[in-house]
Amino acid sequence: MFLGLSQPLNEYVTASLIIRMASNTLLLCILVAIFTSLIAVPCSIFVTMFDFNGRKFFSWALCLSLAFPIYVYAFIFIGAADEISFISNSIRENIVLSALIMSLGLYPYTFLLCKAQLRKIGVNIFKASKSLGKNNLQTIYLILLPSLRPSIIAGTVLCVFETISDFGGVATLGINTLTVGIFNIWFGYQDLISGAKISLMLFFLAMIILYISKLNSNSGKASGYGKANHGLIKPNKILNLSITLFCSSVFIATFVFPFVQLVVWSSENIKNNIPLELILNSFSIGFIVALAASVIATILSLGSFKSSNKIIFNLSTIGYAIPGSVIAVSLLLVFSFYFSLSVTVFGIWGLFLCLLIRFITPLIRYLDAALTNVTEETLSATKIYSKSLLKTLRNIYFPALYPSLMLGFLVVFIEVIKEQPATLLLRPVGFDTLSSKIYNFTSEGQWELASTPSIALILLSLILVLILNNRIDNE
């Protein structure tokens, strides 16, 4: 049997439990992929193709839920439903409703990618199809959706990776996934070997998802059509109202209601102040990891540029596909086996290493894409500074890489400050961040106490999300 699962890993972790955790993880991923696509794709088409009431507002407002970590969404909806017991009970351990709640915070990954792709292919394709006698629905189904396939797949894969790596959210929702199993085995039973075996299962699942996504994305690449400058499509009154209501409903469900609920809870506990130390810890970790990732990603991207051997480069880009809990357990196991010590003895540096491995991938991908777009004329200019590597980097490569570098820096910053599983496993004793403090409260059902650090984390992320969305629109 695979990984020896015909025998229990220990007396508590049986084969049936592992199968149940794996089934829950797989089903949750499928449901999240469906729900996020159903929300993100229509919203991206509406804000880029149609001139409806509130289009400019929704173009940036619909990405704001990216500032909400999944574990915050989970306790908001569970806590808000607690007063109505049958609603609360119907949410807990209901994998369909849990997937829907998680999708409310994850759909912006697909939304932003599809919006960027639609801005590239332009309204002219839509109008060309309409000129051939196709109606709006036919045009969307036959023309737009096939052209969006790579972006939908890429965004969905990001959502799925976030799903399989989440711990606080699924734990609050009562869904026993592989990630929850890793934490229960590690914290509950102190069994690192069994935790490593479950981590290996999660790793293989992530690799299978990544492989399938690459097969589909490679077979469905759409050619670019250039950025369009044509006017937007003006819908009739009924369609205009319908689009506005749809986008308004998504915005209220994903941002207004959750944020207002947090504010209400926080106002009930005025004395529950957030220690400035928590904010500084989260900000410092995010900034240092994003900065280190930027430097390393730049070196790797430039080193592999025009190189025929990209083994190290390709290996360095699979980190984002591996859940933070898997990387954390791997580091614990490696240091324990080879050096007979725990990676946590290095203090905060062990956590930095884990987060760097986990989140360097977006930066490398952005920089690699930027380098492939550098023209031959620009590259020929490097001969002028052939004897000065620093001048070549400053005058030739850096201007070409700067937009992608800033974009990747913001993405890594946001992801790091929201990361919870790796932080809980590797943080030094006595060291807390906003995400770890939220877990401490939500694990005991103290929603009101968790609301204040959640607001601080969301506001910190919100600033970065707005800058990120603005850069995507400008690029």
GROMACS .gro file of C-alpha atoms in nm:
model
  475
    1MET     CA    1   0.000   0.000   0.000
    2PHE     CA    2   0.121   0.355  -0.083
    3LEU     CA    3   0.337   0.497   0.200
    4GLY     CA    4   0.252   0.192   0.409
    5LEU     CA    5  -0.102   0.312   0.474
    6SER     CA    6  -0.231  -0.042   0.513
    7GLN     CA    7  -0.092  -0.007   0.866
    8PRO     CA    8  -0.180   0.281   1.099
    9LEU     CA    9   0.090   0.549   1.133
   10ASN     CA   10   0.024   0.529   1.505
   11GLU     CA   11  -0.261   0.405   1.717
   12TYR     CA   12  -0.465   0.719   1.649
   13VAL     CA   13  -0.392   0.780   1.281
   14THR     CA   14  -0.550   0.495   1.088
   15ALA     CA   15  -0.576   0.427   0.717
   16SER     CA   16  -0.948   0.513   0.716
   17LEU     CA   17  -0.873   0.852   0.877
   18ILE     CA   18  -0.607   0.928   0.617
   19ILE     CA   19  -0.841   0.832   0.331
   20ARG     CA   20  -1.111   1.055   0.478
   21MET     CA   21  -0.869   1.349   0.509
   22ALA     CA   22  -0.745   1.298   0.152
   23SER     CA   23  -1.102   1.274   0.018
   24ASN     CA   24  -1.204   1.591   0.202
   25THR     CA   25  -0.901   1.776   0.065
   26LEU     CA   26  -0.964   1.667  -0.293
   27LEU     CA   27  -1.338   1.742  -0.283
   28LEU     CA   28  -1.277   2.081  -0.123
   29CYS     CA   29  -1.028   2.169  -0.399
   30ILE     CA   30  -1.276   2.074  -0.672
   31LEU     CA   31  -1.558   2.275  -0.516
   32VAL     CA   32  -1.338   2.580  -0.459
   33ALA     CA   33  -1.219   2.565  -0.821
   34ILE     CA   34  -1.582   2.564  -0.941
   35PHE     CA   35  -1.707   2.838  -0.709
   36THR     CA   36  -1.414   3.074  -0.766
   37SER     CA   37  -1.452   3.045  -1.144
   38LEU     CA   38  -1.828   3.107  -1.125
   39ILE     CA   39  -1.766   3.428  -0.931
   40ALA     CA   40  -1.446   3.557  -1.091
   41VAL     CA   41  -1.505   3.502  -1.463
   42PRO     CA   42  -1.839   3.689  -1.492
   43CYS     CA   43  -1.707   3.975  -1.276
   44SER     CA   44  -1.394   4.013  -1.489
   45ILE     CA   45  -1.597   4.014  -1.811
   46PHE     CA   46  -1.841   4.271  -1.673
   47VAL     CA   47  -1.581   4.524  -1.550
   48THR     CA   48  -1.368   4.507  -1.866
   49MET     CA   49  -1.630   4.471  -2.141
   50PHE     CA   50  -1.946   4.650  -2.029
   51ASP     CA   51  -2.012   5.015  -1.946
   52PHE     CA   52  -2.254   4.964  -1.657
   53ASN     CA   53  -2.329   5.172  -1.349
   54GLY     CA   54  -2.041   5.151  -1.103
   55ARG     CA   55  -1.798   4.979  -1.341
   56LYS     CA   56  -1.494   5.186  -1.235
   57PHE     CA   57  -1.569   5.126  -0.868
   58PHE     CA   58  -1.617   4.751  -0.903
   59SER     CA   59  -1.305   4.721  -1.119
   60TRP     CA   60  -1.092   4.768  -0.807
   61ALA     CA   61  -1.343   4.699  -0.528
   62LEU     CA   62  -1.400   4.337  -0.631
   63CYS     CA   63  -1.039   4.250  -0.554
   64LEU     CA   64  -1.051   4.380  -0.195
   65SER     CA   65  -1.142   4.044  -0.046
   66LEU     CA   66  -0.785   3.939  -0.129
   67ALA     CA   67  -0.692   4.125   0.190
   68PHE     CA   68  -0.897   3.876   0.395
   69PRO     CA   69  -0.713   3.557   0.494
   70ILE     CA   70  -0.931   3.248   0.460
   71TYR     CA   71  -0.910   3.176   0.831
   72VAL     CA   72  -1.061   3.520   0.901
   73TYR     CA   73  -1.350   3.456   0.661
   74ALA     CA   74  -1.416   3.123   0.829
   75PHE     CA   75  -1.457   3.255   1.182
   76ILE     CA   76  -1.659   3.557   1.064
   77PHE     CA   77  -1.927   3.341   0.900
   78ILE     CA   78  -1.922   3.081   1.177
   79GLY     CA   79  -1.934   3.346   1.449
   80ALA     CA   80  -2.208   3.547   1.278
   81ALA     CA   81  -2.421   3.232   1.249
   82ASP     CA   82  -2.364   3.123   1.609
   83GLU     CA   83  -2.673   3.307   1.730
   84ILE     CA   84  -2.884   3.098   1.495
   85SER     CA   85  -2.787   2.746   1.595
   86PHE     CA   86  -2.932   2.555   1.301
   87ILE     CA   87  -2.750   2.785   1.057
   88SER     CA   88  -2.424   2.752   1.246
   89ASN     CA   89  -2.456   2.374   1.261
   90SER     CA   90  -2.537   2.357   0.890
   91ILE     CA   91  -2.217   2.547   0.806
   92ARG     CA   92  -1.986   2.345   1.027
   93GLU     CA   93  -1.864   2.026   0.864
   94ASN     CA   94  -2.063   2.108   0.547
   95ILE     CA   95  -1.797   2.088   0.280
   96VAL     CA   96  -2.007   2.262   0.012
   97LEU     CA   97  -2.081   2.568   0.225
   98SER     CA   98  -1.722   2.568   0.351
   99ALA     CA   99  -1.592   2.571  -0.007
  100LEU     CA  100  -1.825   2.861  -0.090
  101ILE     CA  101  -1.702   3.063   0.209
  102MET     CA  102  -1.340   2.999   0.114
  103SER     CA  103  -1.412   3.094  -0.247
  104LEU     CA  104  -1.533   3.439  -0.139
  105GLY     CA  105  -1.177   3.521  -0.037
  106LEU     CA  106  -0.994   3.332  -0.310
  107TYR     CA  107  -1.175   3.436  -0.628
  108PRO     CA  108  -0.968   3.760  -0.670
  109TYR     CA  109  -0.672   3.547  -0.785
  110THR     CA  110  -0.872   3.439  -1.090
  111PHE     CA  111  -1.049   3.776  -1.120
  112LEU     CA  112  -0.723   3.974  -1.149
  113LEU     CA  113  -0.568   3.737  -1.402
  114CYS     CA  114  -0.881   3.727  -1.620
  115LYS     CA  115  -0.918   4.105  -1.602
  116ALA     CA  116  -0.558   4.151  -1.714
  117GLN     CA  117  -0.607   3.906  -2.002
  118LEU     CA  118  -0.930   4.072  -2.114
  119ARG     CA  119  -0.762   4.412  -2.115
  120LYS     CA  120  -0.500   4.260  -2.343
  121ILE     CA  121  -0.725   4.091  -2.598
  122GLY     CA  122  -0.958   4.389  -2.598
  123VAL     CA  123  -1.314   4.476  -2.680
  124ASN     CA  124  -1.242   4.455  -3.053
  125ILE     CA  125  -1.271   4.074  -3.047
  126PHE     CA  126  -1.607   4.100  -2.878
  127LYS     CA  127  -1.732   4.353  -3.131
  128ALA     CA  128  -1.595   4.151  -3.423
  129SER     CA  129  -1.797   3.851  -3.308
  130LYS     CA  130  -2.108   4.063  -3.265
  131SER     CA  131  -2.065   4.191  -3.620
  132LEU     CA  132  -2.091   3.828  -3.738
  133GLY     CA  133  -2.437   3.798  -3.588
  134LYS     CA  134  -2.351   3.645  -3.253
  135ASN     CA  135  -2.537   3.766  -2.945
  136ASN     CA  136  -2.369   3.852  -2.614
  137LEU     CA  137  -2.399   3.504  -2.464
  138GLN     CA  138  -2.274   3.333  -2.780
  139THR     CA  139  -1.979   3.571  -2.801
  140ILE     CA  140  -1.884   3.517  -2.438
  141TYR     CA  141  -1.914   3.139  -2.468
  142LEU     CA  142  -1.751   3.096  -2.810
  143ILE     CA  143  -1.489   3.373  -2.808
  144LEU     CA  144  -1.407   3.513  -2.466
  145LEU     CA  145  -1.408   3.199  -2.253
  146PRO     CA  146  -1.167   3.005  -2.479
  147SER     CA  147  -0.930   3.304  -2.483
  148LEU     CA  148  -0.950   3.322  -2.102
  149ARG     CA  149  -0.872   2.955  -2.053
  150PRO     CA  150  -0.502   3.002  -1.957
  151SER     CA  151  -0.591   3.276  -1.709
  152ILE     CA  152  -0.878   3.076  -1.560
  153ILE     CA  153  -0.655   2.771  -1.515
  154ALA     CA  154  -0.372   2.977  -1.365
  155GLY     CA  155  -0.606   3.156  -1.125
  156THR     CA  156  -0.786   2.836  -1.029
  157VAL     CA  157  -0.456   2.661  -0.955
  158LEU     CA  158  -0.357   2.947  -0.723
  159CYS     CA  159  -0.694   2.912  -0.545
  160VAL     CA  160  -0.648   2.536  -0.512
  161PHE     CA  161  -0.296   2.575  -0.372
  162GLU     CA  162  -0.428   2.822  -0.115
  163THR     CA  163  -0.703   2.573  -0.028
  164ILE     CA  164  -0.476   2.276   0.034
  165SER     CA  165  -0.234   2.489   0.237
  166ASP     CA  166  -0.500   2.648   0.459
  167PHE     CA  167  -0.521   2.536   0.819
  168GLY     CA  168  -0.705   2.793   1.031
  169GLY     CA  169  -0.999   2.823   0.794
  170VAL     CA  170  -1.075   2.453   0.748
  171ALA     CA  171  -1.013   2.388   1.119
  172THR     CA  172  -1.273   2.651   1.212
  173LEU     CA  173  -1.515   2.519   0.952
  174GLY     CA  174  -1.474   2.167   1.086
  175ILE     CA  175  -1.334   2.012   0.767
  176ASN     CA  176  -1.068   1.750   0.842
  177THR     CA  177  -0.816   1.795   0.560
  178LEU     CA  178  -0.459   1.671   0.521
  179THR     CA  179  -0.324   2.003   0.650
  180VAL     CA  180  -0.537   1.974   0.964
  181GLY     CA  181  -0.409   1.620   1.003
  182ILE     CA  182  -0.047   1.739   0.988
  183PHE     CA  183  -0.109   1.986   1.269
  184ASN     CA  184  -0.303   1.740   1.483
  185ILE     CA  185  -0.029   1.480   1.449
  186TRP     CA  186   0.248   1.729   1.515
  187PHE     CA  187   0.094   1.930   1.800
  188GLY     CA  188  -0.136   1.663   1.939
  189TYR     CA  189   0.078   1.348   1.916
  190GLN     CA  190   0.427   1.499   1.870
  191ASP     CA  191   0.481   1.243   1.592
  192LEU     CA  192   0.707   1.406   1.334
  193ILE     CA  193   0.750   1.092   1.120
  194SER     CA  194   0.374   1.041   1.078
  195GLY     CA  195   0.336   1.413   1.009
  196ALA     CA  196   0.603   1.385   0.740
  197LYS     CA  197   0.418   1.098   0.572
  198ILE     CA  198   0.095   1.298   0.560
  199SER     CA  199   0.297   1.595   0.429
  200LEU     CA  200   0.432   1.373   0.151
  201MET     CA  201   0.078   1.287   0.048
  202LEU     CA  202  -0.009   1.657   0.037
  203PHE     CA  203   0.303   1.724  -0.168
  204PHE     CA  204   0.212   1.458  -0.425
  205LEU     CA  205  -0.140   1.601  -0.450
  206ALA     CA  206   0.004   1.948  -0.516
  207MET     CA  207   0.240   1.813  -0.783
  208ILE     CA  208  -0.043   1.627  -0.958
  209ILE     CA  209  -0.253   1.945  -0.965
  210LEU     CA  210   0.042   2.143  -1.098
  211TYR     CA  211   0.112   1.885  -1.371
  212ILE     CA  212  -0.251   1.870  -1.484
  213SER     CA  213  -0.274   2.249  -1.493
  214LYS     CA  214   0.038   2.277  -1.709
  215LEU     CA  215  -0.097   2.020  -1.956
  216ASN     CA  216  -0.420   2.216  -1.992
  217SER     CA  217  -0.265   2.561  -2.000
  218ASN     CA  218  -0.005   2.460  -2.260
  219SER     CA  219  -0.272   2.315  -2.486
  220GLY     CA  220  -0.496   2.617  -2.457
  221LYS     CA  221  -0.270   2.918  -2.492
  222ALA     CA  222  -0.426   3.212  -2.662
  223SER     CA  223  -0.237   3.452  -2.878
  224GLY     CA  224  -0.218   3.816  -2.778
  225TYR     CA  225  -0.417   4.076  -2.962
  226GLY     CA  226  -0.276   4.393  -2.818
  227LYS     CA  227  -0.438   4.630  -2.578
  228ALA     CA  228  -0.767   4.763  -2.707
  229ASN     CA  229  -0.865   5.129  -2.711
  230HIS     CA  230  -1.221   5.073  -2.830
  231GLY     CA  231  -1.523   5.189  -2.637
  232LEU     CA  232  -1.699   4.963  -2.394
  233ILE     CA  233  -2.020   4.782  -2.477
  234LYS     CA  234  -2.326   4.966  -2.352
  235PRO     CA  235  -2.587   4.720  -2.217
  236ASN     CA  236  -2.959   4.788  -2.218
  237LYS     CA  237  -3.130   4.899  -1.894
  238ILE     CA  238  -3.226   4.551  -1.779
  239LEU     CA  239  -2.878   4.408  -1.840
  240ASN     CA  240  -2.720   4.717  -1.684
  241LEU     CA  241  -2.924   4.670  -1.367
  242SER     CA  242  -2.858   4.296  -1.359
  243ILE     CA  243  -2.481   4.341  -1.387
  244THR     CA  244  -2.482   4.612  -1.120
  245LEU     CA  245  -2.684   4.393  -0.883
  246PHE     CA  246  -2.457   4.093  -0.941
  247CYS     CA  247  -2.137   4.289  -0.876
  248SER     CA  248  -2.296   4.463  -0.576
  249SER     CA  249  -2.398   4.129  -0.427
  250VAL     CA  250  -2.045   3.992  -0.467
  251PHE     CA  251  -1.893   4.305  -0.312
  252ILE     CA  252  -2.131   4.303  -0.014
  253ALA     CA  253  -2.081   3.930   0.051
  254THR     CA  254  -1.703   3.938   0.014
  255PHE     CA  255  -1.610   4.270   0.174
  256VAL     CA  256  -1.886   4.483   0.327
  257PHE     CA  257  -2.051   4.218   0.546
  258PRO     CA  258  -1.726   4.057   0.673
  259PHE     CA  259  -1.561   4.390   0.751
  260VAL     CA  260  -1.868   4.536   0.921
  261GLN     CA  261  -1.901   4.221   1.133
  262LEU     CA  262  -1.541   4.257   1.247
  263VAL     CA  263  -1.595   4.623   1.335
  264VAL     CA  264  -1.907   4.535   1.538
  265TRP     CA  265  -1.722   4.266   1.733
  266SER     CA  266  -1.421   4.490   1.785
  267SER     CA  267  -1.638   4.776   1.915
  268GLU     CA  268  -1.778   4.541   2.180
  269ASN     CA  269  -1.424   4.493   2.314
  270ILE     CA  270  -1.279   4.842   2.314
  271LYS     CA  271  -1.019   4.740   2.572
  272ASN     CA  272  -0.887   4.471   2.336
  273ASN     CA  273  -0.606   4.681   2.192
  274ILE     CA  274  -0.361   4.535   1.945
  275PRO     CA  275  -0.004   4.539   2.069
  276LEU     CA  276   0.205   4.742   1.826
  277GLU     CA  277   0.458   4.460   1.845
  278LEU     CA  278   0.223   4.225   1.654
  279ILE     CA  279   0.184   4.470   1.367
  280LEU     CA  280   0.558   4.535   1.355
  281ASN     CA  281   0.633   4.160   1.361
  282SER     CA  282   0.397   4.089   1.070
  283PHE     CA  283   0.520   4.389   0.871
  284SER     CA  284   0.886   4.305   0.933
  285ILE     CA  285   0.851   3.942   0.830
  286GLY     CA  286   0.660   4.039   0.515
  287PHE     CA  287   0.909   4.309   0.417
  288ILE     CA  288   1.226   4.108   0.489
  289VAL     CA  289   1.104   3.794   0.309
  290ALA     CA  290   0.976   3.994   0.009
  291LEU     CA  291   1.305   4.185  -0.011
  292ALA     CA  292   1.517   3.869   0.015
  293ALA     CA  293   1.296   3.695  -0.241
  294SER     CA  294   1.338   3.990  -0.479
  295VAL     CA  295   1.717   3.973  -0.462
  296ILE     CA  296   1.737   3.594  -0.498
  297ALA     CA  297   1.472   3.580  -0.772
  298THR     CA  298   1.658   3.848  -0.971
  299ILE     CA  299   1.983   3.652  -0.946
  300LEU     CA  300   1.817   3.324  -1.047
  301SER     CA  301   1.623   3.481  -1.335
  302LEU     CA  302   1.927   3.661  -1.479
  303GLY     CA  303   2.142   3.352  -1.425
  304SER     CA  304   1.902   3.129  -1.617
  305PHE     CA  305   1.831   3.385  -1.891
  306LYS     CA  306   1.951   3.251  -2.227
  307SER     CA  307   2.085   2.945  -2.048
  308SER     CA  308   2.016   2.597  -2.182
  309ASN     CA  309   2.046   2.436  -1.838
  310LYS     CA  310   1.758   2.551  -1.618
  311ILE     CA  311   1.737   2.264  -1.369
  312ILE     CA  312   1.808   2.479  -1.063
  313PHE     CA  313   1.577   2.750  -1.193
  314ASN     CA  314   1.288   2.509  -1.248
  315LEU     CA  315   1.337   2.345  -0.906
  316SER     CA  316   1.328   2.687  -0.738
  317THR     CA  317   0.984   2.763  -0.882
  318ILE     CA  318   0.784   2.476  -0.733
  319GLY     CA  319   0.775   2.621  -0.381
  320TYR     CA  320   0.438   2.792  -0.422
  321ALA     CA  321   0.282   2.459  -0.511
  322ILE     CA  322   0.392   2.315  -0.176
  323PRO     CA  323   0.180   2.407   0.127
  324GLY     CA  324   0.361   2.598   0.402
  325SER     CA  325   0.290   2.319   0.649
  326VAL     CA  326   0.468   2.068   0.422
  327ILE     CA  327   0.775   2.289   0.387
  328ALA     CA  328   0.779   2.352   0.762
  329VAL     CA  329   0.758   1.982   0.847
  330SER     CA  330   1.024   1.906   0.584
  331LEU     CA  331   1.264   2.155   0.741
  332LEU     CA  332   1.193   2.014   1.087
  333LEU     CA  333   1.257   1.660   0.961
  334VAL     CA  334   1.573   1.743   0.765
  335PHE     CA  335   1.738   1.933   1.049
  336SER     CA  336   1.634   1.668   1.300
  337PHE     CA  337   1.762   1.377   1.087
  338TYR     CA  338   2.089   1.524   0.958
  339PHE     CA  339   2.191   1.763   1.234
  340SER     CA  340   2.005   1.619   1.536
  341LEU     CA  341   1.853   1.957   1.616
  342SER     CA  342   1.535   2.148   1.541
  343VAL     CA  343   1.528   2.424   1.284
  344THR     CA  344   1.350   2.632   1.549
  345VAL     CA  345   1.681   2.672   1.737
  346PHE     CA  346   1.776   2.926   1.470
  347GLY     CA  347   1.492   3.145   1.594
  348ILE     CA  348   1.312   3.356   1.340
  349TRP     CA  349   1.556   3.257   1.061
  350GLY     CA  350   1.399   2.914   1.027
  351LEU     CA  351   1.063   3.079   0.961
  352PHE     CA  352   1.224   3.318   0.712
  353LEU     CA  353   1.373   3.025   0.521
  354CYS     CA  354   1.040   2.843   0.505
  355LEU     CA  355   0.851   3.151   0.384
  356LEU     CA  356   1.122   3.230   0.130
  357ILE     CA  357   1.100   2.881  -0.020
  358ARG     CA  358   0.721   2.899  -0.020
  359PHE     CA  359   0.669   3.240  -0.179
  360ILE     CA  360   0.965   3.310  -0.409
  361THR     CA  361   0.786   3.147  -0.704
  362PRO     CA  362   0.562   3.441  -0.806
  363LEU     CA  363   0.862   3.672  -0.822
  364ILE     CA  364   1.065   3.430  -1.034
  365ARG     CA  365   0.773   3.378  -1.273
  366TYR     CA  366   0.713   3.753  -1.315
  367LEU     CA  367   1.081   3.827  -1.376
  368ASP     CA  368   1.116   3.537  -1.619
  369ALA     CA  369   0.821   3.667  -1.818
  370ALA     CA  370   0.969   4.018  -1.818
  371LEU     CA  371   1.304   3.893  -1.948
  372THR     CA  372   1.142   3.701  -2.234
  373ASN     CA  373   0.987   4.029  -2.349
  374VAL     CA  374   1.319   4.214  -2.363
  375THR     CA  375   1.386   4.305  -2.727
  376GLU     CA  376   1.700   4.207  -2.918
  377GLU     CA  377   1.781   4.578  -2.962
  378THR     CA  378   1.786   4.620  -2.585
  379LEU     CA  379   2.004   4.313  -2.539
  380SER     CA  380   2.249   4.436  -2.801
  381ALA     CA  381   2.291   4.750  -2.592
  382THR     CA  382   2.450   4.538  -2.318
  383LYS     CA  383   2.767   4.529  -2.530
  384ILE     CA  384   2.824   4.891  -2.438
  385TYR     CA  385   2.862   4.791  -2.073
  386SER     CA  386   3.017   4.451  -2.138
  387LYS     CA  387   3.298   4.517  -1.888
  388SER     CA  388   3.073   4.651  -1.615
  389LEU     CA  389   2.814   4.407  -1.482
  390LEU     CA  390   2.676   4.669  -1.241
  391LYS     CA  391   2.618   4.924  -1.518
  392THR     CA  392   2.454   4.660  -1.738
  393LEU     CA  393   2.219   4.565  -1.457
  394ARG     CA  394   2.137   4.927  -1.367
  395ASN     CA  395   2.094   5.066  -1.718
  396ILE     CA  396   1.961   4.769  -1.918
  397TYR     CA  397   1.804   4.497  -1.708
  398PHE     CA  398   1.669   4.685  -1.408
  399PRO     CA  399   1.440   4.922  -1.609
  400ALA     CA  400   1.295   4.618  -1.790
  401LEU     CA  401   1.251   4.418  -1.471
  402TYR     CA  402   1.132   4.693  -1.236
  403PRO     CA  403   0.754   4.671  -1.304
  404SER     CA  404   0.748   4.293  -1.263
  405LEU     CA  405   0.982   4.314  -0.964
  406MET     CA  406   0.748   4.554  -0.783
  407LEU     CA  407   0.445   4.344  -0.872
  408GLY     CA  408   0.608   4.029  -0.737
  409PHE     CA  409   0.732   4.210  -0.426
  410LEU     CA  410   0.376   4.314  -0.338
  411VAL     CA  411   0.236   3.965  -0.401
  412VAL     CA  412   0.499   3.805  -0.175
  413PHE     CA  413   0.448   4.071   0.093
  414ILE     CA  414   0.072   4.009   0.103
  415GLU     CA  415   0.107   3.631   0.109
  416VAL     CA  416   0.371   3.629   0.383
  417ILE     CA  417   0.178   3.844   0.631
  418LYS     CA  418  -0.130   3.625   0.578
  419GLU     CA  419   0.054   3.292   0.606
  420GLN     CA  420  -0.056   3.099   0.913
  421PRO     CA  421   0.043   2.726   0.905
  422ALA     CA  422   0.419   2.778   0.862
  423THR     CA  423   0.417   3.063   1.113
  424LEU     CA  424   0.249   2.847   1.377
  425LEU     CA  425   0.492   2.559   1.323
  426LEU     CA  426   0.821   2.750   1.307
  427ARG     CA  427   0.779   3.073   1.503
  428PRO     CA  428   1.009   3.104   1.804
  429VAL     CA  429   0.859   3.063   2.150
  430GLY     CA  430   0.702   3.390   2.260
  431PHE     CA  431   0.707   3.536   1.908
  432ASP     CA  432   0.359   3.625   1.780
  433THR     CA  433   0.228   3.780   1.460
  434LEU     CA  434  -0.119   3.898   1.372
  435SER     CA  435  -0.195   3.563   1.205
  436SER     CA  436  -0.079   3.354   1.501
  437LYS     CA  437  -0.270   3.573   1.748
  438ILE     CA  438  -0.586   3.531   1.539
  439TYR     CA  439  -0.543   3.153   1.556
  440ASN     CA  440  -0.497   3.165   1.934
  441PHE     CA  441  -0.836   3.334   1.971
  442THR     CA  442  -1.032   3.147   1.700
  443SER     CA  443  -0.912   2.806   1.821
  444GLU     CA  444  -1.101   2.881   2.143
  445GLY     CA  445  -1.406   3.029   1.968
  446GLN     CA  446  -1.331   3.383   2.089
  447TRP     CA  447  -1.454   3.562   1.776
  448GLU     CA  448  -1.477   3.905   1.939
  449LEU     CA  449  -1.118   3.894   2.061
  450ALA     CA  450  -0.998   3.774   1.719
  451SER     CA  451  -1.172   4.063   1.542
  452THR     CA  452  -0.927   4.339   1.640
  453PRO     CA  453  -0.605   4.173   1.517
  454SER     CA  454  -0.801   4.063   1.208
  455ILE     CA  455  -0.890   4.425   1.128
  456ALA     CA  456  -0.525   4.526   1.167
  457LEU     CA  457  -0.413   4.244   0.935
  458ILE     CA  458  -0.680   4.328   0.677
  459LEU     CA  459  -0.599   4.701   0.675
  460LEU     CA  460  -0.229   4.623   0.634
  461SER     CA  461  -0.306   4.385   0.347
  462LEU     CA  462  -0.565   4.622   0.199
  463ILE     CA  463  -0.309   4.892   0.133
  464LEU     CA  464  -0.089   4.644  -0.051
  465VAL     CA  465  -0.385   4.499  -0.246
  466LEU     CA  466  -0.489   4.844  -0.370
  467ILE     CA  467  -0.133   4.919  -0.483
  468LEU     CA  468  -0.116   4.576  -0.648
  469ASN     CA  469  -0.444   4.625  -0.836
  470ASN     CA  470  -0.334   4.971  -0.950
  471ARG     CA  471  -0.007   4.834  -1.086
  472ILE     CA  472  -0.186   4.552  -1.269
  473ASP     CA  473  -0.424   4.802  -1.431
  474ASN     CA  474  -0.138   5.031  -1.530
  475GLU     CA  475   0.069   4.745  -1.672
   0.00000   0.00000   0.00000
